[in-house]
Amino acid sequence: MGLWDKVKGEFIDIIEWLDDSRDTIVWRFPRYQNEIKMGAKLVVRESQVAVFVNEGQVADVFVPGTYTLQTQNMPILSTLKGWKYGFDSPWKAEVYYVNTRQFTDFKWGTQNPIMMRDAEFGMVRIRAFGAYSLRVVHPENLLKQLVGTDPQFRTEEVSEFLRQLIVGHLGPSLAAAQVPVLDLVSQQLLIGQKLAGVLTQELAEYGIQIPKFIIENISLPPEVEEALDKRTSMGVLGNLDQYSKFQAANAMEAAANNQGGAGEGFGLGLGMAAAQQVAQSLNRPTQPQQPGYPQQPQQGYPQQPGYPQQQPGYAPQAAPQSAPPAGPPPLPQQATWFAAINGAQAGPFDPNALAQQVQAGAISRSTLLWKNGMAAWTPAEQIPELAGIFNSVPPPLPPMG
């Protein structure tokens, strides 16, 4: 500050604060060399409190109204006494404005999940978030404990401390409520009210009150929520058999509306199924005739008057024979063998591959072999159908003496 500020300091002050920041809790009135003169006018508006600090100590707290300050810093006397201090007055006075309205822009949330025991699900992890409001009820405590000499104390300077305090009390509050996880939604308001009281008591030494605490949401991990969704879906479906029939009926209707392509094939299948049902109904035995009704012939149509009777020797035409299949039948499948070579199972080998293994010396007469249908592994020389593949292989040499 320059000479003009020094000169202005000799006149009577009008001390007031118009807040346009919306996030300032405490604001110190700027004054040259912190000199508040005798007779200064102090204006305190609603939702404000002014704390007067004289010579380093809290002197008084002013509620809303207009006041005239009487201090040791008189306009002329301070200048006369300030010669030996270089025109700096030795009597310092400060005015701190404290905002007492509710600050409702505080948010909270759990960065890490909270473990809790549930009677139905066992150990579960939950997350929660919401909002709360803050209000200063004891300005002098706030100045002494948190603000100090900060000329502008904002909400961001205390929000992280409050969030950690809230999360620290959230877990014990949920555990003390002893409410199942599925019923927490119905108890959110009650738990929030209890937490507001606990936090207000915890912050009393700082002069802060928590009038409102809101739990906006309590959620489970995504995999647990997915399992709950499946369980809910099963409860909504009810009878799964009836639901499957309902789904099949919808599919039939959709296929019928699809003209061409898969819809025609599906319609053809439905027609064949309907024909089978008609055939089954025709093959059912006829009901016995009631007394008084003429008997109907069991075969063919009844003969009407004027139609010739069937001639002797007449036989009904036989059903046409099905055409023989075109081409030869498929070749029979060859047997496949498994061999125990060097203590491990090898194969499968068809007869040709098995003969190649014998020629290469990988399979000998004593090698254990097995194929589908055999009860156990058997040496190759004991299997009659394999005797021919060893004819061209000489026996082992006799021991040399």
Short mmCIF file of C-alpha atoms in Angstrom, two decimals:
data_model
loop_
_atom_site.label_atom_id
_atom_site.label_comp_id
_atom_site.label_asym_id
_atom_site.label_seq_id
_atom_site.Cartn_x
_atom_site.Cartn_y
_atom_site.Cartn_z
CA MET A 1 0.00 0.00 0.00
CA GLY A 2 1.17 3.56 -0.79
CA LEU A 3 0.89 7.01 0.74
CA TRP A 4 -2.82 7.30 -0.10
CA ASP A 5 -3.61 4.17 1.86
CA LYS A 6 -1.62 5.61 4.77
CA VAL A 7 -3.60 8.84 4.58
CA LYS A 8 -6.92 6.98 4.32
CA GLY A 9 -5.98 5.12 7.48
CA GLU A 10 -6.23 8.33 9.45
CA PHE A 11 -9.97 8.66 8.72
CA ILE A 12 -12.86 6.84 10.26
CA ASP A 13 -13.43 3.37 8.66
CA ILE A 14 -16.60 1.72 7.43
CA ILE A 15 -16.01 -2.01 7.83
CA GLU A 16 -18.29 -4.38 5.93
CA TRP A 17 -18.21 -7.53 3.74
CA LEU A 18 -20.27 -8.44 0.70
CA ASP A 19 -19.56 -12.06 -0.22
CA ASP A 20 -19.78 -13.04 -3.90
CA SER A 21 -17.63 -16.16 -3.83
CA ARG A 22 -20.16 -18.66 -2.39
CA ASP A 23 -17.32 -20.78 -0.97
CA THR A 24 -15.62 -18.45 1.57
CA ILE A 25 -16.11 -19.37 5.22
CA VAL A 26 -13.88 -16.75 6.86
CA TRP A 27 -12.67 -13.41 5.41
CA ARG A 28 -10.37 -10.84 7.07
CA PHE A 29 -11.12 -7.18 6.45
CA PRO A 30 -8.07 -5.66 4.67
CA ARG A 31 -6.70 -2.63 6.53
CA TYR A 32 -3.40 -0.81 6.27
CA GLN A 33 -1.07 -2.22 8.90
CA ASN A 34 -4.16 -3.89 10.48
CA GLU A 35 -5.01 -0.57 12.16
CA ILE A 36 -8.66 -0.24 13.13
CA LYS A 37 -9.30 3.34 14.31
CA MET A 38 -11.50 4.53 17.13
CA GLY A 39 -15.01 5.33 15.96
CA ALA A 40 -14.94 2.97 12.97
CA LYS A 41 -18.34 1.74 11.81
CA LEU A 42 -18.76 -2.05 11.74
CA VAL A 43 -21.60 -3.43 9.60
CA VAL A 44 -22.57 -7.08 10.11
CA ARG A 45 -25.26 -8.49 7.85
CA GLU A 46 -27.51 -11.51 8.24
CA SER A 47 -25.71 -14.88 7.89
CA GLN A 48 -22.50 -13.15 9.12
CA VAL A 49 -20.63 -12.82 12.38
CA ALA A 50 -17.73 -10.42 12.93
CA VAL A 51 -14.93 -11.42 15.28
CA PHE A 52 -12.90 -8.45 16.59
CA VAL A 53 -9.26 -9.27 17.42
CA ASN A 54 -7.47 -6.55 19.41
CA GLU A 55 -3.75 -6.74 20.12
CA GLY A 56 -3.64 -10.44 19.14
CA GLN A 57 -6.59 -11.66 21.21
CA VAL A 58 -10.26 -12.26 20.45
CA ALA A 59 -11.96 -9.27 22.02
CA ASP A 60 -15.59 -9.66 21.01
CA VAL A 61 -18.02 -11.36 18.61
CA PHE A 62 -20.57 -9.15 16.84
CA VAL A 63 -23.87 -10.55 15.61
CA PRO A 64 -25.80 -8.90 12.71
CA GLY A 65 -26.16 -5.12 13.19
CA THR A 66 -24.19 -1.83 12.99
CA TYR A 67 -21.57 -0.96 15.63
CA THR A 68 -19.12 1.84 16.49
CA LEU A 69 -15.71 0.50 17.54
CA GLN A 70 -13.84 2.01 20.47
CA THR A 71 -10.16 0.93 20.46
CA GLN A 72 -6.79 2.23 21.58
CA ASN A 73 -5.94 3.05 17.91
CA MET A 74 -7.25 6.65 17.78
CA PRO A 75 -6.70 8.42 14.43
CA ILE A 76 -4.38 11.19 15.69
CA LEU A 77 -2.95 9.59 18.78
CA SER A 78 -1.77 6.55 16.82
CA THR A 79 0.26 8.83 14.53
CA LEU A 80 1.84 10.72 17.41
CA LYS A 81 2.79 7.50 19.15
CA GLY A 82 4.03 5.98 15.93
CA TRP A 83 7.04 8.30 15.41
CA LYS A 84 9.54 6.00 17.04
CA TYR A 85 8.07 2.99 15.18
CA GLY A 86 8.34 4.64 11.77
CA PHE A 87 4.71 5.75 11.72
CA ASP A 88 3.61 2.13 12.34
CA SER A 89 1.09 1.93 15.13
CA PRO A 90 1.99 -0.59 17.87
CA TRP A 91 -1.70 -1.28 18.56
CA LYS A 92 -3.05 -3.73 16.05
CA ALA A 93 -6.68 -4.63 15.55
CA GLU A 94 -8.31 -7.00 13.03
CA VAL A 95 -11.84 -7.91 12.00
CA TYR A 96 -12.67 -11.41 10.73
CA TYR A 97 -16.02 -12.00 9.07
CA VAL A 98 -17.36 -15.53 9.54
CA ASN A 99 -20.05 -16.83 7.20
CA THR A 100 -22.72 -18.59 9.25
CA ARG A 101 -24.99 -19.73 6.44
CA GLN A 102 -25.22 -23.40 5.47
CA PHE A 103 -22.72 -24.55 2.85
CA THR A 104 -24.51 -27.25 0.87
CA ASP A 105 -21.94 -28.02 -1.83
CA PHE A 106 -19.96 -30.60 0.16
CA LYS A 107 -19.73 -34.07 -1.39
CA TRP A 108 -18.45 -37.29 0.09
CA GLY A 109 -17.76 -40.80 -1.17
CA THR A 110 -15.84 -43.96 -0.34
CA GLN A 111 -12.69 -44.28 -2.41
CA ASN A 112 -12.26 -47.89 -1.22
CA PRO A 113 -15.10 -50.34 -0.45
CA ILE A 114 -16.20 -50.92 3.13
CA MET A 115 -16.29 -54.51 4.41
CA MET A 116 -19.32 -55.55 6.42
CA ARG A 117 -20.96 -58.80 7.51
CA ASP A 118 -24.42 -59.57 6.15
CA ALA A 119 -26.75 -62.27 7.49
CA GLU A 120 -27.82 -63.39 4.00
CA PHE A 121 -24.75 -62.86 1.80
CA GLY A 122 -21.95 -63.23 4.35
CA MET A 123 -19.00 -60.88 3.89
CA VAL A 124 -19.81 -58.14 1.37
CA ARG A 125 -18.13 -54.97 0.15
CA ILE A 126 -20.18 -51.83 -0.28
CA ARG A 127 -19.56 -48.35 -1.62
CA ALA A 128 -21.51 -45.22 -0.80
CA PHE A 129 -21.62 -41.55 -1.72
CA GLY A 130 -23.75 -38.52 -0.98
CA ALA A 131 -23.67 -34.91 0.24
CA TYR A 132 -23.83 -32.91 3.46
CA SER A 133 -24.15 -29.32 4.65
CA LEU A 134 -21.85 -27.42 7.01
CA ARG A 135 -22.44 -24.41 9.27
CA VAL A 136 -20.23 -22.49 11.70
CA VAL A 137 -21.82 -22.21 15.15
CA HIS A 138 -18.80 -21.08 17.25
CA PRO A 139 -16.69 -18.63 15.21
CA GLU A 140 -14.05 -18.12 17.89
CA ASN A 141 -13.35 -21.88 18.01
CA LEU A 142 -13.05 -22.00 14.24
CA LEU A 143 -10.52 -19.15 14.24
CA LYS A 144 -8.42 -20.74 16.96
CA GLN A 145 -8.50 -24.34 15.68
CA LEU A 146 -8.54 -24.13 11.86
CA VAL A 147 -8.28 -20.62 10.41
CA GLY A 148 -5.41 -19.04 12.34
CA THR A 149 -4.26 -15.93 10.45
CA ASP A 150 -5.52 -17.07 7.03
CA PRO A 151 -7.01 -13.97 5.32
CA GLN A 152 -9.52 -16.07 3.34
CA PHE A 153 -10.52 -19.52 4.59
CA ARG A 154 -12.40 -21.45 1.85
CA THR A 155 -14.43 -24.66 1.82
CA GLU A 156 -11.79 -26.55 -0.18
CA GLU A 157 -9.37 -26.22 2.74
CA VAL A 158 -11.57 -28.30 5.03
CA SER A 159 -13.49 -30.60 2.60
CA GLU A 160 -10.88 -33.39 2.46
CA PHE A 161 -10.56 -33.48 6.25
CA LEU A 162 -14.34 -33.75 6.59
CA ARG A 163 -14.56 -36.48 3.91
CA GLN A 164 -12.02 -38.63 5.74
CA LEU A 165 -13.87 -38.07 9.00
CA ILE A 166 -17.17 -39.12 7.40
CA VAL A 167 -15.76 -42.29 5.85
CA GLY A 168 -14.18 -43.18 9.19
CA HIS A 169 -17.59 -43.04 10.90
CA LEU A 170 -19.61 -44.59 8.05
CA GLY A 171 -18.46 -48.18 8.56
CA PRO A 172 -19.18 -48.29 12.31
CA SER A 173 -22.56 -46.61 11.74
CA LEU A 174 -23.61 -49.21 9.17
CA ALA A 175 -22.42 -52.05 11.39
CA ALA A 176 -24.24 -50.62 14.43
CA ALA A 177 -27.46 -50.31 12.42
CA GLN A 178 -27.49 -54.12 11.87
CA VAL A 179 -29.56 -53.72 8.71
CA PRO A 180 -29.30 -56.34 5.89
CA VAL A 181 -27.74 -55.10 2.67
CA LEU A 182 -31.00 -55.48 0.76
CA ASP A 183 -32.79 -53.28 3.33
CA LEU A 184 -30.21 -50.47 3.54
CA VAL A 185 -32.18 -48.33 1.10
CA SER A 186 -35.14 -48.19 3.47
CA GLN A 187 -32.86 -47.05 6.33
CA GLN A 188 -30.74 -44.45 4.48
CA LEU A 189 -32.55 -41.46 5.99
CA LEU A 190 -32.30 -42.80 9.53
CA ILE A 191 -28.61 -43.67 9.14
CA GLY A 192 -27.94 -40.21 7.69
CA GLN A 193 -29.59 -38.50 10.67
CA LYS A 194 -27.53 -40.53 13.11
CA LEU A 195 -24.33 -39.76 11.21
CA ALA A 196 -25.14 -36.03 11.25
CA GLY A 197 -25.39 -36.13 15.04
CA VAL A 198 -22.17 -38.12 15.43
CA LEU A 199 -20.23 -35.79 13.12
CA THR A 200 -21.58 -32.65 14.83
CA GLN A 201 -20.38 -33.96 18.16
CA GLU A 202 -17.00 -34.84 16.64
CA LEU A 203 -16.58 -31.34 15.14
CA ALA A 204 -17.76 -29.38 18.19
CA GLU A 205 -14.20 -28.41 19.15
CA TYR A 206 -13.79 -26.75 15.72
CA GLY A 207 -17.03 -24.79 16.06
CA ILE A 208 -18.63 -26.64 13.09
CA GLN A 209 -22.05 -28.28 12.86
CA ILE A 210 -23.38 -30.78 10.27
CA PRO A 211 -27.10 -29.90 9.96
CA LYS A 212 -27.82 -32.33 7.12
CA PHE A 213 -26.19 -35.57 6.02
CA ILE A 214 -27.50 -37.34 2.91
CA ILE A 215 -26.69 -40.89 1.76
CA GLU A 216 -27.47 -40.77 -1.93
CA ASN A 217 -26.55 -44.33 -2.87
CA ILE A 218 -25.19 -47.56 -1.38
CA SER A 219 -23.96 -50.04 -3.99
CA LEU A 220 -22.43 -53.53 -4.15
CA PRO A 221 -19.60 -54.72 -6.43
CA PRO A 222 -20.63 -55.22 -10.10
CA GLU A 223 -20.33 -59.02 -9.97
CA VAL A 224 -22.62 -59.20 -6.92
CA GLU A 225 -25.16 -56.89 -8.58
CA GLU A 226 -25.09 -59.11 -11.68
CA ALA A 227 -25.81 -62.19 -9.56
CA LEU A 228 -28.68 -60.34 -7.87
CA ASP A 229 -30.09 -59.38 -11.29
CA LYS A 230 -30.09 -63.05 -12.33
CA ARG A 231 -31.79 -64.03 -9.10
CA THR A 232 -34.41 -61.33 -9.65
CA SER A 233 -34.96 -62.48 -13.24
CA MET A 234 -35.61 -66.04 -12.06
CA GLY A 235 -38.15 -64.74 -9.57
CA VAL A 236 -39.91 -62.70 -12.24
CA LEU A 237 -40.02 -65.62 -14.69
CA GLY A 238 -41.58 -67.96 -12.14
CA ASN A 239 -42.51 -71.24 -13.91
CA LEU A 240 -39.63 -71.87 -16.33
CA ASP A 241 -41.61 -74.47 -18.27
CA GLN A 242 -44.40 -72.01 -19.02
CA TYR A 243 -41.82 -69.37 -19.92
CA SER A 244 -40.10 -71.71 -22.39
CA LYS A 245 -43.45 -72.44 -24.06
CA PHE A 246 -44.15 -68.73 -24.25
CA GLN A 247 -40.74 -68.14 -25.88
CA ALA A 248 -41.39 -70.94 -28.39
CA ALA A 249 -44.77 -69.44 -29.30
CA ASN A 250 -43.15 -66.05 -29.89
CA ALA A 251 -40.50 -67.67 -32.10
CA MET A 252 -43.21 -69.43 -34.16
CA GLU A 253 -45.06 -66.15 -34.63
CA ALA A 254 -41.89 -64.36 -35.69
CA ALA A 255 -41.02 -67.13 -38.17
CA ALA A 256 -44.53 -67.05 -39.64
CA ASN A 257 -44.20 -63.31 -40.25
CA ASN A 258 -40.87 -63.82 -42.02
CA GLN A 259 -41.81 -64.52 -45.65
CA GLY A 260 -39.15 -66.62 -47.36
CA GLY A 261 -35.82 -68.03 -46.21
CA ALA A 262 -35.73 -69.44 -42.72
CA GLY A 263 -39.41 -68.59 -42.19
CA GLU A 264 -40.51 -70.94 -45.01
CA GLY A 265 -38.33 -73.76 -43.69
CA PHE A 266 -39.69 -73.26 -40.20
CA GLY A 267 -43.26 -73.22 -41.57
CA LEU A 268 -42.59 -76.45 -43.48
CA GLY A 269 -41.42 -78.06 -40.25
CA LEU A 270 -44.57 -76.92 -38.49
CA GLY A 271 -46.68 -78.38 -41.33
CA MET A 272 -44.95 -81.74 -41.03
CA ALA A 273 -45.51 -81.75 -37.27
CA ALA A 274 -49.20 -80.98 -37.82
CA ALA A 275 -49.47 -83.81 -40.38
CA GLN A 276 -47.95 -86.24 -37.90
CA GLN A 277 -50.51 -85.23 -35.31
CA VAL A 278 -53.35 -85.82 -37.83
CA ALA A 279 -51.95 -89.24 -38.74
CA GLN A 280 -51.76 -90.23 -35.09
CA SER A 281 -55.37 -89.22 -34.61
CA LEU A 282 -56.47 -91.35 -37.64
CA ASN A 283 -54.65 -94.43 -36.34
CA ARG A 284 -56.53 -94.38 -33.06
CA PRO A 285 -59.00 -97.31 -32.59
CA THR A 286 -62.61 -96.53 -33.39
CA GLN A 287 -65.11 -96.35 -30.61
CA PRO A 288 -67.67 -99.25 -30.31
CA GLN A 289 -71.00 -98.72 -32.03
CA GLN A 290 -73.92 -97.80 -29.90
CA PRO A 291 -76.90 -100.20 -29.81
CA GLY A 292 -79.42 -99.54 -32.53
CA TYR A 293 -76.90 -98.11 -35.02
CA PRO A 294 -75.90 -100.15 -38.12
CA GLN A 295 -72.40 -101.54 -38.09
CA GLN A 296 -69.97 -99.87 -40.48
CA PRO A 297 -67.43 -101.91 -42.44
CA GLN A 298 -63.98 -101.92 -40.91
CA GLN A 299 -62.11 -101.68 -44.21
CA GLY A 300 -62.73 -99.52 -47.22
CA TYR A 301 -65.77 -97.39 -47.83
CA PRO A 302 -69.34 -98.73 -47.30
CA GLN A 303 -71.00 -100.07 -50.46
CA GLN A 304 -73.80 -97.83 -51.65
CA PRO A 305 -76.83 -99.22 -53.56
CA GLY A 306 -76.18 -99.36 -57.29
CA TYR A 307 -72.40 -99.76 -57.01
CA PRO A 308 -70.91 -103.11 -58.04
CA GLN A 309 -69.57 -105.35 -55.38
CA GLN A 310 -65.87 -106.20 -55.33
CA GLN A 311 -65.09 -109.02 -57.70
CA PRO A 312 -63.72 -112.31 -56.37
CA GLY A 313 -59.98 -112.45 -56.53
CA TYR A 314 -59.62 -108.69 -56.31
CA ALA A 315 -56.75 -107.65 -54.09
CA PRO A 316 -55.84 -104.15 -53.01
CA GLN A 317 -52.80 -102.69 -54.65
CA ALA A 318 -49.63 -103.10 -52.67
CA ALA A 319 -47.67 -100.08 -51.55
CA PRO A 320 -44.89 -99.18 -53.96
CA GLN A 321 -41.49 -100.51 -53.05
CA SER A 322 -38.84 -97.98 -52.14
CA ALA A 323 -36.11 -97.57 -54.69
CA PRO A 324 -32.82 -99.28 -53.90
CA PRO A 325 -30.07 -96.97 -52.76
CA ALA A 326 -27.87 -95.64 -55.54
CA GLY A 327 -24.18 -96.64 -55.40
CA PRO A 328 -22.27 -99.10 -53.16
CA PRO A 329 -22.48 -98.92 -49.37
CA PRO A 330 -19.69 -97.09 -47.46
CA LEU A 331 -16.44 -98.94 -46.79
CA PRO A 332 -16.08 -100.54 -43.36
CA GLN A 333 -13.93 -98.65 -40.92
CA GLN A 334 -10.53 -100.15 -40.17
CA ALA A 335 -9.56 -100.97 -36.62
CA THR A 336 -7.16 -98.59 -34.90
CA TRP A 337 -4.50 -99.78 -32.47
CA PHE A 338 -2.69 -98.21 -29.53
CA ALA A 339 0.81 -99.33 -28.50
CA ALA A 340 2.86 -99.02 -25.31
CA ILE A 341 6.22 -97.70 -26.60
CA ASN A 342 8.94 -96.67 -24.14
CA GLY A 343 6.46 -96.60 -21.25
CA ALA A 344 4.07 -94.21 -23.02
CA GLN A 345 0.90 -94.66 -25.04
CA ALA A 346 1.30 -94.14 -28.80
CA GLY A 347 -1.25 -94.20 -31.59
CA PRO A 348 -3.79 -94.66 -32.89
CA PHE A 349 -2.38 -96.76 -35.80
CA ASP A 350 -4.38 -98.31 -38.63
CA PRO A 351 -3.15 -101.70 -39.90
CA ASN A 352 -0.82 -100.12 -42.48
CA ALA A 353 0.69 -97.71 -39.96
CA LEU A 354 1.03 -100.55 -37.46
CA ALA A 355 2.97 -102.64 -40.03
CA GLN A 356 5.28 -99.68 -40.68
CA GLN A 357 5.99 -99.40 -36.96
CA VAL A 358 6.86 -103.13 -36.91
CA GLN A 359 9.20 -102.74 -39.91
CA ALA A 360 10.88 -99.78 -38.25
CA GLY A 361 11.43 -101.79 -35.07
CA ALA A 362 9.35 -99.48 -32.88
CA ILE A 363 6.86 -102.31 -32.21
CA SER A 364 8.07 -105.86 -31.45
CA ARG A 365 6.34 -109.14 -30.70
CA SER A 366 6.36 -108.36 -26.97
CA THR A 367 4.97 -104.83 -27.34
CA LEU A 368 1.64 -104.38 -25.56
CA LEU A 369 -1.21 -103.47 -27.92
CA TRP A 370 -4.85 -102.54 -27.43
CA LYS A 371 -7.89 -101.62 -29.53
CA ASN A 372 -11.53 -100.89 -28.84
CA GLY A 373 -13.30 -104.04 -27.62
CA MET A 374 -10.26 -105.65 -25.92
CA ALA A 375 -10.40 -106.24 -22.18
CA ALA A 376 -6.74 -105.43 -21.47
CA TRP A 377 -3.41 -104.66 -23.07
CA THR A 378 -1.97 -107.81 -24.76
CA PRO A 379 1.48 -108.65 -26.25
CA ALA A 380 1.43 -108.41 -30.04
CA GLU A 381 2.48 -112.04 -30.57
CA GLN A 382 -0.62 -113.21 -28.65
CA ILE A 383 -3.06 -111.43 -30.96
CA PRO A 384 -3.99 -113.84 -33.81
CA GLU A 385 -5.09 -111.20 -36.31
CA LEU A 386 -1.66 -109.57 -36.15
CA ALA A 387 0.36 -112.73 -36.80
CA GLY A 388 0.81 -111.83 -40.50
CA ILE A 389 2.64 -108.53 -39.91
CA PHE A 390 5.51 -110.31 -38.11
CA ASN A 391 6.15 -112.94 -40.89
CA SER A 392 8.58 -110.67 -42.71
CA VAL A 393 10.34 -109.62 -39.54
CA PRO A 394 13.13 -111.96 -38.32
CA PRO A 395 13.12 -113.06 -34.70
CA PRO A 396 15.63 -111.51 -32.29
CA LEU A 397 19.18 -112.88 -32.42
CA PRO A 398 20.10 -115.57 -29.91
CA PRO A 399 22.37 -114.51 -27.07
CA MET A 400 26.08 -114.63 -28.15
CA GLY A 401 28.17 -116.88 -25.95
#
